[in-house]
Coordinates of C-alpha atoms and ligand atoms in Angstrom, one line a residue:
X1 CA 10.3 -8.5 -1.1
X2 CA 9.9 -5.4 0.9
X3 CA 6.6 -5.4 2.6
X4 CA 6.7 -1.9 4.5
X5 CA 9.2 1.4 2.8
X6 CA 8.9 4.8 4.5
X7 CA 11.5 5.4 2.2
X8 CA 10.9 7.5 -1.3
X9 CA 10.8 5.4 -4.6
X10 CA 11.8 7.6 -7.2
X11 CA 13.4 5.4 -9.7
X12 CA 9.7 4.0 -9.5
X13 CA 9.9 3.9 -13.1
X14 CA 12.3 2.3 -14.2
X15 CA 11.9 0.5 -17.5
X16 CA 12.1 -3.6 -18.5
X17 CA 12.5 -4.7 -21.5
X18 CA 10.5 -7.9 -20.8
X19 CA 7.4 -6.1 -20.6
X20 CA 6.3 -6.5 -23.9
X21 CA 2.6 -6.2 -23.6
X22 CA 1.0 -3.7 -25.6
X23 CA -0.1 -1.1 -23.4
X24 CA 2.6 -1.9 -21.2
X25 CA 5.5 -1.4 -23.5
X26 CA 4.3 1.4 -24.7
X27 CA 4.1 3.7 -21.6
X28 CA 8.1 2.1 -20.5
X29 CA 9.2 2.4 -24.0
X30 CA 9.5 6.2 -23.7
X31 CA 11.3 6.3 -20.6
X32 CA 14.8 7.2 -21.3
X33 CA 14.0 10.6 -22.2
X34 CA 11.8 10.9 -25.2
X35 CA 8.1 11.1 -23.9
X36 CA 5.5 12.3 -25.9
X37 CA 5.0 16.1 -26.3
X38 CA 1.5 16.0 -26.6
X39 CA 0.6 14.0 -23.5
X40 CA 0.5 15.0 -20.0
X41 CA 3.4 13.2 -17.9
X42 CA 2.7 12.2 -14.4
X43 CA 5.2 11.5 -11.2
X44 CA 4.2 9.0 -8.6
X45 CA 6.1 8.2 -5.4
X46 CA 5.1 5.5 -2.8
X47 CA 5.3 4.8 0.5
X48 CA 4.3 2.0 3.1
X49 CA 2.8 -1.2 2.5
X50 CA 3.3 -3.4 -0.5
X51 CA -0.5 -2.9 -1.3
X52 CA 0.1 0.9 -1.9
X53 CA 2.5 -0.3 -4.6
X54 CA 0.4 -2.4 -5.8
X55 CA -2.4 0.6 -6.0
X56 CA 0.3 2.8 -7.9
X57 CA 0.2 0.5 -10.7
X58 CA -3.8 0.4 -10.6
X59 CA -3.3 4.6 -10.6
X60 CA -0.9 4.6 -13.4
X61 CA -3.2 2.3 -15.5
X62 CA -6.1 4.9 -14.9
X63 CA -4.0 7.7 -16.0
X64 CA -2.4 6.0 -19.2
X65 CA -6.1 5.7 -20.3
X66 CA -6.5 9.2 -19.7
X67 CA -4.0 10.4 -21.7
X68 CA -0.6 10.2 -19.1
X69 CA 2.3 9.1 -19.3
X70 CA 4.8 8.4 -16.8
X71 CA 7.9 10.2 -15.8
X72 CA 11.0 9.6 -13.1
X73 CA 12.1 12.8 -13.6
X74 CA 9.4 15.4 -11.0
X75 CA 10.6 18.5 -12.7
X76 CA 8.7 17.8 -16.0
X77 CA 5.7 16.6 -14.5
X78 CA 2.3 18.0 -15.1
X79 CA 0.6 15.8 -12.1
X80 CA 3.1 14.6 -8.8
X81 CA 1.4 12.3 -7.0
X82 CA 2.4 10.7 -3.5
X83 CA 1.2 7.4 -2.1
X84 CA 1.0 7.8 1.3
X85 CA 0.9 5.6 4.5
X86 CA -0.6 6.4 7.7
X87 CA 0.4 3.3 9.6
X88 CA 2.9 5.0 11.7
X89 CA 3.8 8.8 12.6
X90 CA 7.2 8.9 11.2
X91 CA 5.4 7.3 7.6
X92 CA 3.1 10.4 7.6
X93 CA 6.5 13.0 8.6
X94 CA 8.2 11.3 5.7
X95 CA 4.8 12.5 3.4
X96 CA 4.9 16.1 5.0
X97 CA 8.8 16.6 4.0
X98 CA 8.3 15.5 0.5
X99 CA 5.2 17.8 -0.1
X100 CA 7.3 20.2 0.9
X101 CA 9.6 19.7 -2.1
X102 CA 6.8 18.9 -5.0
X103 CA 5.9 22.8 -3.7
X104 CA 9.2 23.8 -5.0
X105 CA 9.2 22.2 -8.3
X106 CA 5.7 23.6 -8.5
X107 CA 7.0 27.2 -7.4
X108 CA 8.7 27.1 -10.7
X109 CA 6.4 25.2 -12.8
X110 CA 3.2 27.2 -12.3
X111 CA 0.3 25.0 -13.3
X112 CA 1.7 21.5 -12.3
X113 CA -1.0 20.0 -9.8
X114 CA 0.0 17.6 -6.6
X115 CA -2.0 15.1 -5.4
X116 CA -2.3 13.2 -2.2
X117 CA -3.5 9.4 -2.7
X118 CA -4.0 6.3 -0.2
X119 CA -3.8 6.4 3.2
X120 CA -3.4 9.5 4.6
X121 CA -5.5 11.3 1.8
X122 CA -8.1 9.1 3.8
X123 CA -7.3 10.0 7.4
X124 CA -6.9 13.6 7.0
X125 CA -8.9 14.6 4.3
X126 CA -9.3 18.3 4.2
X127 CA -7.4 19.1 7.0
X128 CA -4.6 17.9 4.1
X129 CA -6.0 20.6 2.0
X130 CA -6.5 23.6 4.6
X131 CA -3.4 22.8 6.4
X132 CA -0.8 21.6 3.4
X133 CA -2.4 24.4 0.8
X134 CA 0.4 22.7 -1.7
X135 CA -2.2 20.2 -2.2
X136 CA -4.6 19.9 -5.3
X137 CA -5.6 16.6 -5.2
X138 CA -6.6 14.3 -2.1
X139 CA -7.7 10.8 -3.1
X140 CA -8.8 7.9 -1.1
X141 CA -7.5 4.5 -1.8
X142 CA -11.3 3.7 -3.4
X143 CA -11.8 6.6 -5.1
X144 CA -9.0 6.3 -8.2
X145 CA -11.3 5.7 -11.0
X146 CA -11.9 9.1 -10.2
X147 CA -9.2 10.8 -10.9
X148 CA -9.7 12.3 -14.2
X149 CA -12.3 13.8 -13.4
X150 CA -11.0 15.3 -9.8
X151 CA -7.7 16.1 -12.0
X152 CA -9.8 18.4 -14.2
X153 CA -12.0 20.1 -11.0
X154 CA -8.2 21.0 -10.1
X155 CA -6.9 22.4 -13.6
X156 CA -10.2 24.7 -13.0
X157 CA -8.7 26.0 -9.6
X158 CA -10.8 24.5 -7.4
X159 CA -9.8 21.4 -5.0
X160 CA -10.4 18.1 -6.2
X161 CA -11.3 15.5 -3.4
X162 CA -12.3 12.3 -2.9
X163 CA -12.6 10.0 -0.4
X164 CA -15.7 8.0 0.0
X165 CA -14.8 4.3 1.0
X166 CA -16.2 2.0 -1.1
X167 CA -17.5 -1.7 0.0
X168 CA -17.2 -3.4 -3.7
X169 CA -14.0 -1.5 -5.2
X170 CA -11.9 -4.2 -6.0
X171 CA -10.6 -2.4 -9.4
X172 CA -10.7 -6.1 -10.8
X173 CA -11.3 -4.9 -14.2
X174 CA -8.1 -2.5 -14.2
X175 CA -5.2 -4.3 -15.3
X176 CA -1.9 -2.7 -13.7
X177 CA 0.8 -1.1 -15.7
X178 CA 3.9 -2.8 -14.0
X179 CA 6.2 0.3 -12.2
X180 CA 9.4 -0.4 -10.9
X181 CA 9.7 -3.9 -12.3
X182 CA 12.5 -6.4 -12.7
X183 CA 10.0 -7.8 -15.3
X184 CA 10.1 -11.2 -13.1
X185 CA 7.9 -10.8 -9.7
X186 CA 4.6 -8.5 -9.9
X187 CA 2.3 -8.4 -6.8
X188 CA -1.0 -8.9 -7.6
X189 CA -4.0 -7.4 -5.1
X190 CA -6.3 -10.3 -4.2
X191 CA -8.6 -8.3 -1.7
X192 CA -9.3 -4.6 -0.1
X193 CA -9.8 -3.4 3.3
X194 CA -9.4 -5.3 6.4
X195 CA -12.5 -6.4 9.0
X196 CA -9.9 -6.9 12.0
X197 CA -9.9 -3.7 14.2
X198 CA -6.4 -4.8 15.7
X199 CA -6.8 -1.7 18.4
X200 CA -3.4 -0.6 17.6
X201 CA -4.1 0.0 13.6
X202 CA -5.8 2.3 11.2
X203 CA -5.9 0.4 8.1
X204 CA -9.6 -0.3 8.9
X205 CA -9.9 3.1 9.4
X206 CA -7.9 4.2 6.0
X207 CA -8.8 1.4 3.6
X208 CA -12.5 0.4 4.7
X209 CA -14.4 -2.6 5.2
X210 CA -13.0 -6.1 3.6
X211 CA -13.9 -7.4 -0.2
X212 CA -12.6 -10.1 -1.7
X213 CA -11.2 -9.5 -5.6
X214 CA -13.2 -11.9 -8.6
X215 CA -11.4 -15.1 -8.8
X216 CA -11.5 -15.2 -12.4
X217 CA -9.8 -11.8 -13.0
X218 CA -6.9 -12.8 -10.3
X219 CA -6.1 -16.1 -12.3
X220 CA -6.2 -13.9 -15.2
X221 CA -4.2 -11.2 -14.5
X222 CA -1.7 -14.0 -13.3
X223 CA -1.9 -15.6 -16.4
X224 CA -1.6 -12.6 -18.4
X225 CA 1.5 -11.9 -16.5
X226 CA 3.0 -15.7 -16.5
X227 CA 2.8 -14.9 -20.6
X228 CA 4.5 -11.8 -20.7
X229 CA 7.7 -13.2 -19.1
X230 CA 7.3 -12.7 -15.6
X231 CA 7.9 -15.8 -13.0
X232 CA 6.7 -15.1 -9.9
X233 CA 3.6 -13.5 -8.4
X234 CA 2.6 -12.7 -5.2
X235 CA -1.1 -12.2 -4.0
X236 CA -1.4 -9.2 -1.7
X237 CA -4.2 -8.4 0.7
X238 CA -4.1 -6.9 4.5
X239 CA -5.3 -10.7 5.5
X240 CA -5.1 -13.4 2.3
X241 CA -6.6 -15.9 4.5
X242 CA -9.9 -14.5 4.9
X243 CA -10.3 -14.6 1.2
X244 CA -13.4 -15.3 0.3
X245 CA -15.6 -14.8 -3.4
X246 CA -18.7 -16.1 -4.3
X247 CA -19.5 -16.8 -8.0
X248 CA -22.4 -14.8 -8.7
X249 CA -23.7 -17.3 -11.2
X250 CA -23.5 -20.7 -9.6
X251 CA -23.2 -19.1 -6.0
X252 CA -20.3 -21.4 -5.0
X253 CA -17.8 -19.8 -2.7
X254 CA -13.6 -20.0 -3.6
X255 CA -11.6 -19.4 -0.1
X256 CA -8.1 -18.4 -0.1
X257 CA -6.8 -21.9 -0.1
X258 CA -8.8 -22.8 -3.3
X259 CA -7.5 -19.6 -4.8
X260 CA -3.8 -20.4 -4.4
X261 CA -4.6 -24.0 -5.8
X262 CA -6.2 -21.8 -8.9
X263 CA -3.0 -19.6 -9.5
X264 CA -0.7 -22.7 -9.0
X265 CA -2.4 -24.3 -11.7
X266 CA -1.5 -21.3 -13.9
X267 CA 1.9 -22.8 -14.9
X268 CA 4.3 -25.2 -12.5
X269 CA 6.9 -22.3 -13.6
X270 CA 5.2 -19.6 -12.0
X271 CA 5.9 -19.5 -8.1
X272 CA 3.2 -18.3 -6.0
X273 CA 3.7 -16.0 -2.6
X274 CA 1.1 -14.4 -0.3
X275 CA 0.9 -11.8 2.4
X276 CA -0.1 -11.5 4.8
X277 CA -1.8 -14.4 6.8
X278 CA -3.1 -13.9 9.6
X279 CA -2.4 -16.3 12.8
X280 CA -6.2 -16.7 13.4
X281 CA -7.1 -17.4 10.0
X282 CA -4.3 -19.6 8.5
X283 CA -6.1 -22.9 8.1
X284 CA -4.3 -26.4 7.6
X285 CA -6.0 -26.7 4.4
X286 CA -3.9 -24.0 3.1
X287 CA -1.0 -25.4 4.7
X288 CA -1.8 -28.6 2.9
X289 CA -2.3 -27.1 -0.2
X290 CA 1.1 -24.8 -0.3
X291 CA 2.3 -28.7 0.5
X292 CA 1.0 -30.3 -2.1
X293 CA 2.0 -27.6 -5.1
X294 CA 6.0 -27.1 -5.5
X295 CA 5.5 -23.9 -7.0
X296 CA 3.6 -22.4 -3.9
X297 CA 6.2 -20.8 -2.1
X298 CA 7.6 -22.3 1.2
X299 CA 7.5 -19.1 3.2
X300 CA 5.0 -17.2 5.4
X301 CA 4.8 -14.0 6.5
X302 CA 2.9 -14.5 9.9
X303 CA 2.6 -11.8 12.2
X304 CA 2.7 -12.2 15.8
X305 CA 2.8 -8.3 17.0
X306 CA 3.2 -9.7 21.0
X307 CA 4.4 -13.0 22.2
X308 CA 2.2 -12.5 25.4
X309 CA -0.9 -13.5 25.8
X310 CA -2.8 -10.4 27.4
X311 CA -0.8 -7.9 25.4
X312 CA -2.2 -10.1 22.5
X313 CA -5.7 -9.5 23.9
X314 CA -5.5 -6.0 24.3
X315 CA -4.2 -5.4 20.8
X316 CA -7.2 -7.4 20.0
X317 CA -5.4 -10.0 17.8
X318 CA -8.0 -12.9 19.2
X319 CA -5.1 -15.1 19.2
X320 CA -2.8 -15.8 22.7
X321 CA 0.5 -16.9 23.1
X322 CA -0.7 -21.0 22.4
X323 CA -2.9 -20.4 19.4
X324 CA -0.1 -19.0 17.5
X325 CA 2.5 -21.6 18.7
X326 CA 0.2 -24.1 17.4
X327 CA 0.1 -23.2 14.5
X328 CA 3.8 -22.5 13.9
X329 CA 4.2 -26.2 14.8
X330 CA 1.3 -27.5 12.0
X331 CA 3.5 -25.1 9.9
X332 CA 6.9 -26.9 10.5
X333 CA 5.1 -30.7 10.9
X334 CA 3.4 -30.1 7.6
X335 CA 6.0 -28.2 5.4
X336 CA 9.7 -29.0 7.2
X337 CA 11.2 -26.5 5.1
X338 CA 9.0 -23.7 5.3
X339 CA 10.5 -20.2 6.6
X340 CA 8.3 -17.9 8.4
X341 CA 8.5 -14.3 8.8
X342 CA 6.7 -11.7 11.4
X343 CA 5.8 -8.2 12.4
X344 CA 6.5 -7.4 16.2
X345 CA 5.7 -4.2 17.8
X346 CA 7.4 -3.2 21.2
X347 CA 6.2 -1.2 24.2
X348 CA 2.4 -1.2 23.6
X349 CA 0.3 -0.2 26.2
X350 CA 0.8 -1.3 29.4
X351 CA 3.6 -4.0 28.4
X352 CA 5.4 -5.2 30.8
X353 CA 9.1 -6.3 31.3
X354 CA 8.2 -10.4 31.3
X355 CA 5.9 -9.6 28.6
X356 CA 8.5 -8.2 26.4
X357 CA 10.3 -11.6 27.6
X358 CA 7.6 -13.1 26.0
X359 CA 8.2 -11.7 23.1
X360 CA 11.5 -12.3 22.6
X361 CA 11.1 -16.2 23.5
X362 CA 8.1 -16.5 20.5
X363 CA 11.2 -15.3 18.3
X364 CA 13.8 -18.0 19.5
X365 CA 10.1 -20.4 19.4
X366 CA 8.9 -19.1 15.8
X367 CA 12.6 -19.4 14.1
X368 CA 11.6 -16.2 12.4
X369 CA 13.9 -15.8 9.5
X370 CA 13.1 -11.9 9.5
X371 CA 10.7 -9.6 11.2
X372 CA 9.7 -6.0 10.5
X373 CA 9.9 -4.9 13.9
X374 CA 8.5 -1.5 15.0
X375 CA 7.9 0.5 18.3
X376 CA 4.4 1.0 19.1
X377 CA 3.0 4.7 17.7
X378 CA -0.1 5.9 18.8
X379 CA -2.7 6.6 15.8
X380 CA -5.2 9.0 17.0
X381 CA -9.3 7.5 16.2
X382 CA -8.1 3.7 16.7
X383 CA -9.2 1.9 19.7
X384 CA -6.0 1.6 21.4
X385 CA -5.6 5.7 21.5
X386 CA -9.2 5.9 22.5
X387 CA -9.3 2.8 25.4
X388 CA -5.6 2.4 26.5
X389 CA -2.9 4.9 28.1
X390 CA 0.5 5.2 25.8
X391 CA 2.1 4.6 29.0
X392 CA 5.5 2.4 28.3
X393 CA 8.1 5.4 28.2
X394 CA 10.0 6.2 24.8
X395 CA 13.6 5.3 26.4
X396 CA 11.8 1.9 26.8
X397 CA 10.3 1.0 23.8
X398 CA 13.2 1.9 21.8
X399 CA 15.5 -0.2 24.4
X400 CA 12.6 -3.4 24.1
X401 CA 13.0 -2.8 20.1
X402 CA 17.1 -3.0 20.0
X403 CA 16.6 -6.2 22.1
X404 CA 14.2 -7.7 19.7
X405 CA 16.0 -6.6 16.5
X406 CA 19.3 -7.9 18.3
X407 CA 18.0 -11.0 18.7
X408 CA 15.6 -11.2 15.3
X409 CA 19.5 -10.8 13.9
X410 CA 21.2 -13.7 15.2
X411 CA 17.8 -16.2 14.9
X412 CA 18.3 -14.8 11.3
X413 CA 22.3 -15.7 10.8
X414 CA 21.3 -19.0 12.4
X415 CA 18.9 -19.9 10.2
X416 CA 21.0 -18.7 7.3
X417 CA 23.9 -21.0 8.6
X418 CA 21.7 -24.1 8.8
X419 CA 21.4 -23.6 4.5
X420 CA 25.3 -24.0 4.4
X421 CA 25.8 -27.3 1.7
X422 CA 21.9 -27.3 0.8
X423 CA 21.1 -26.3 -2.6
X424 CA 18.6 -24.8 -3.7
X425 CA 16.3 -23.9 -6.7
X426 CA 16.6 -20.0 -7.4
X427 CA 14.7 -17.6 -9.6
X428 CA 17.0 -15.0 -10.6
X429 CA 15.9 -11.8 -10.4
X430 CA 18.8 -9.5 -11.6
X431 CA 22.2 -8.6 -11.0
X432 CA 23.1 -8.0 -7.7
X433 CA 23.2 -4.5 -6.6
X434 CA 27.0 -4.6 -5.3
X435 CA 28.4 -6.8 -8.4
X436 CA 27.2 -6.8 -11.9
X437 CA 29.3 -10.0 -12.1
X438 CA 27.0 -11.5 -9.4
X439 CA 23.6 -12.0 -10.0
X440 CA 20.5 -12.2 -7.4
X441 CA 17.5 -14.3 -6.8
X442 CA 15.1 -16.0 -4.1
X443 CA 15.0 -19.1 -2.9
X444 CA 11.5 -21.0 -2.5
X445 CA 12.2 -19.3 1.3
X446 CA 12.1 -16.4 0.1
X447 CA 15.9 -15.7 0.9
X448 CA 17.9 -13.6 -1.4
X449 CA 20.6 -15.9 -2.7
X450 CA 24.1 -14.0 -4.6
X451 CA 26.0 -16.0 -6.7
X452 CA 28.3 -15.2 -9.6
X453 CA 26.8 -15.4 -13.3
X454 CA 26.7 -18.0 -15.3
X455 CA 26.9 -18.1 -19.4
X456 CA 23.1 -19.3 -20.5
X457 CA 21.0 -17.8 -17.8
X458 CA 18.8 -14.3 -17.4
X459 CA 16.7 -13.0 -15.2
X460 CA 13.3 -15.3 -14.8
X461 CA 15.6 -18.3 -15.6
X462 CA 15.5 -21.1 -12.5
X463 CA 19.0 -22.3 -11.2
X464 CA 20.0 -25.1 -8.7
X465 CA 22.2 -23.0 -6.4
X466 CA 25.0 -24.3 -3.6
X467 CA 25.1 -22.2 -0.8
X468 CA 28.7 -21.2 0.7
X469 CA 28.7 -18.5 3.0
X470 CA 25.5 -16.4 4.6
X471 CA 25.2 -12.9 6.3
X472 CA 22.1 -12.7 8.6
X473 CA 20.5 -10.9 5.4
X474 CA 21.8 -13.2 2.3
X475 CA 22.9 -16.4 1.1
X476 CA 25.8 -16.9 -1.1
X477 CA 26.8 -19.8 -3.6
X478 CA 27.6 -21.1 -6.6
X479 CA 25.2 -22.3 -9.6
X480 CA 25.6 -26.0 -10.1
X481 CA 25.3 -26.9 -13.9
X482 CA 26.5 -29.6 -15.7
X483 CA 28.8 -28.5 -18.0
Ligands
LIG1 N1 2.5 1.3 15.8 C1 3.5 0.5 15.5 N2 3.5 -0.5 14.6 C2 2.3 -0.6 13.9 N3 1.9 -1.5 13.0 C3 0.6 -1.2 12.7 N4 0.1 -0.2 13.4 C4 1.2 0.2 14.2 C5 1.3 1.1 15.2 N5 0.3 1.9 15.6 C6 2.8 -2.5 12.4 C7 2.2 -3.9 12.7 C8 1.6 -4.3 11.4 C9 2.6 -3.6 10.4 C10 2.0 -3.4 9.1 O1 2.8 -2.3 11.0 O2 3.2 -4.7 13.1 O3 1.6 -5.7 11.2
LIG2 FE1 -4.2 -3.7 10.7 FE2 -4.8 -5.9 12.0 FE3 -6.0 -5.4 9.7 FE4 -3.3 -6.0 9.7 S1 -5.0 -7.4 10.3 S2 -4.3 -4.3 8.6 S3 -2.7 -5.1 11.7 S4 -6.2 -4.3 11.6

């Protein structure tokens, strides 16, 4: 899974057979070419964070009802929309240089209206619109039920805009038309927002306060999906672990580890994955439930942004060095096989050079099989740029982050080589992208695993796997199957 792209997705939609549910099959089975004359076709890229993909579905559900229907191809489109991410500079450059071309396409399509959603539709509101006058449409990550009606206060010539945060919208009623799918994994949005105020970050900022999503309607949506083929879900929120919904009839409570136990339930073929924990929150009773249910994946995506205690404090993580290396042990004592993952930034404020040490040692400690690591970028309005100087020098930061990806790279290959001779239970996913003979899959782990096809088995099919060789990024074996 790929939790952060500031890359374009434009194969976004890219059909699956196995989506066979009505309204879903209908808008993919047109995409090949043949889409409807009479209907409107909309083009949607994302960017950033798993939840913005996530959201695109949510966006592509509103518009389908409104008379849409989706397009890979930007030159035909009526609406272009772009998901955007604020969550580092080079994620909002990346935005800028794609508006930039929708202008183009719109240079010769008079009448085709672009849209900015998520993120940085949030942070820079009109400026977006007086600045960028290629933009129609600027719309808030709460604000997508209102789309139709900010698409037809554009079509008028006027600006349509939007971006009131909401504290309720969960769009639990909105079920998600599937883009991009392999027709196997989905993510599912469990919660909005995030109540941290890590000083580095502007999610709170971008995506509002914290709400947790109906229980019922996540089991639902799981179950819905579970039906229609697919294998795997994963529940998505800026921190799972603070989950929390209270049934407004009986007025009892569901935290996050009773709401895994829920999805579990769905099927014992339907693997369960979350992100992202946070250190603080993880509790052991999650632990001991992601114990207790095979299908609950064995793999946590864990974040420790700074291995050193005071950097830790000024990011305002509320978490030091021993917290979080307690609870990487509870991890390992209660689940032996679990893999962890993490998010590191290097060279925020003030870091030092033994700090950065310390950093590097919680990565040799954690047994990280893969981190998303990142230099630290200011984001003007968050409490770092207000409180604390920028003050470790570019040529350092980028030095501290070839160090830390050098190193993330060899804890990776080690922890690969340690799955040579252990098989495992894959789901596959599809063919691999450098052999059609080869298909690809995940391990409980969450590691992709390559191994040639065998006769019998498809996508969404489980398969006891050998593993051979490894990379740092990949295992590779051989299916074992009696004959
Ligand atoms: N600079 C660098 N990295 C950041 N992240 C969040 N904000 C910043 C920033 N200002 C990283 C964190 C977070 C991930 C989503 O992005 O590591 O966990
Ligand atoms: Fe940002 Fe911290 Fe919330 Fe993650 S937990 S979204 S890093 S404020």
């Amino acid at each position: 899974m790929e939790l952060y792209n500031d890359n374009p997705t434009i194969d976004f939609l890219k059909s699956d057979k196995k989506i066979d549910e009505n309204r879903q099959g209908e808008a993919f089975k047109e995409i090949g070419e043949v889409l409807d004359p009479k209907k409107k076709n909309f083009y949607i890229e994302s960017y950033g964070c798993s939840m913005n993909f996530s959201d695109s579905e949510i966006v592509a559900s509103i518009l389908l009802d409104n008379g849409y229907q989706p397009t890979k191809n930007m030159e035909i489109a009526d609406l272009i929309l772009i998901n955007t991410c604020s969550i580092r500079e080079k994620a909002e450059d990346t935005v800028r240089k794609r508006l930039r071309i929708f202008d183009k396409v719109k240079k010769n399509r008079p009448g085709t209206l672009v849209g900015v959603l998520g993120c940085m539709a949030e942070r820079l509101k009109k400026k977006l619109l007086e600045q960028e006058k290629l933009v129609d449409l600027v719309v808030g990550p709460d604000a997508y039920r209102d789309l139709p009606k900010l698409i037809s206060t554009a079509e008028d010539g006027d600006k349509g805009v939007n971006v009131f945060l909401s504290r309720e919208e969960t769009y639990a009623d909105i079920s998600p038309i599937r883009l991009q799918s392999n027709g196997v994994t989905a993510f599912i949005s469990i919660m909005r927002g995030c109540d941290n105020m890590c000083s580095f970050c502007v999610v709170p900022f971008t995506r509002g306060r914290e709400r947790s999503r109906d229980t019922f309607s996540i089991v639902a949506e799981a179950t819905q999906l579970f039906n229609n083929g697919f294998r795997e879900v994963t529940l998505l929120g800026q921190n799972v672990d603070s989950y929390k919904w209270e049934n407004p009839e009986t007025k009892e409570t569901v935290n996050f580890a009773q709401l895994l136990e829920a999805v579990a339930k769905v099927n014992p073929l339907l693997r369960i994955r979350f992100s992202t924990s946070h250190p603080k929150d993880i509790t052991d009773e999650v632990l001991t439930t992601m114990a207790s249910y095979e299908n609950i994946c064995k793999y946590i995506h864990l974040p420790v942004q700074s291995g050193n205690s005071r950097v830790l404090g000024l990011m305002n993580r509320t978490y030091d060095r021993e917290w979080y290396m307690e609870r990487v042990n509870k991890i390992y004592e209660i689940m032996p096989d679990c893999a962890i993952s993490s998010d590191i930034i290097a060279g925020f404020c003030t870091e030092t050079e033994e700090e950065h040490q310390d950093t590097l040692s919680m990565i040799e400690f954690s047994r990280y099989i893969i981190s998303y690591m990142f230099v630290y970028s200011e984001r003007p309005g968050t409490p770092a740029a207000k409180k604390y100087k920028d003050d470790v020098p570019h040529e350092t930061k980028k030095r501290r982050l070839h160090e830390i990806i050098m190193l993330q790279g060899k804890v990776s290959l080690e922890t690969n080589q340690a799955d040579i001779g252990k098989t495992f239970k894959v789901l596959i996913e599809g063919s691999s992208k450098r052999s059609d003979a080869d298909f690809k899959g995940r391990n409980s782990q969450n590691k992709m695993v390559i191994f040639p096809k065998v006769d019998g088995y498809k996508p969404g099919d489980y398969i006891p796997v050998l593993i051979k060789k490894v990379t740092s990024a990949t295992l590779l074996g051989e299916a074992q199957i009696n004959e």
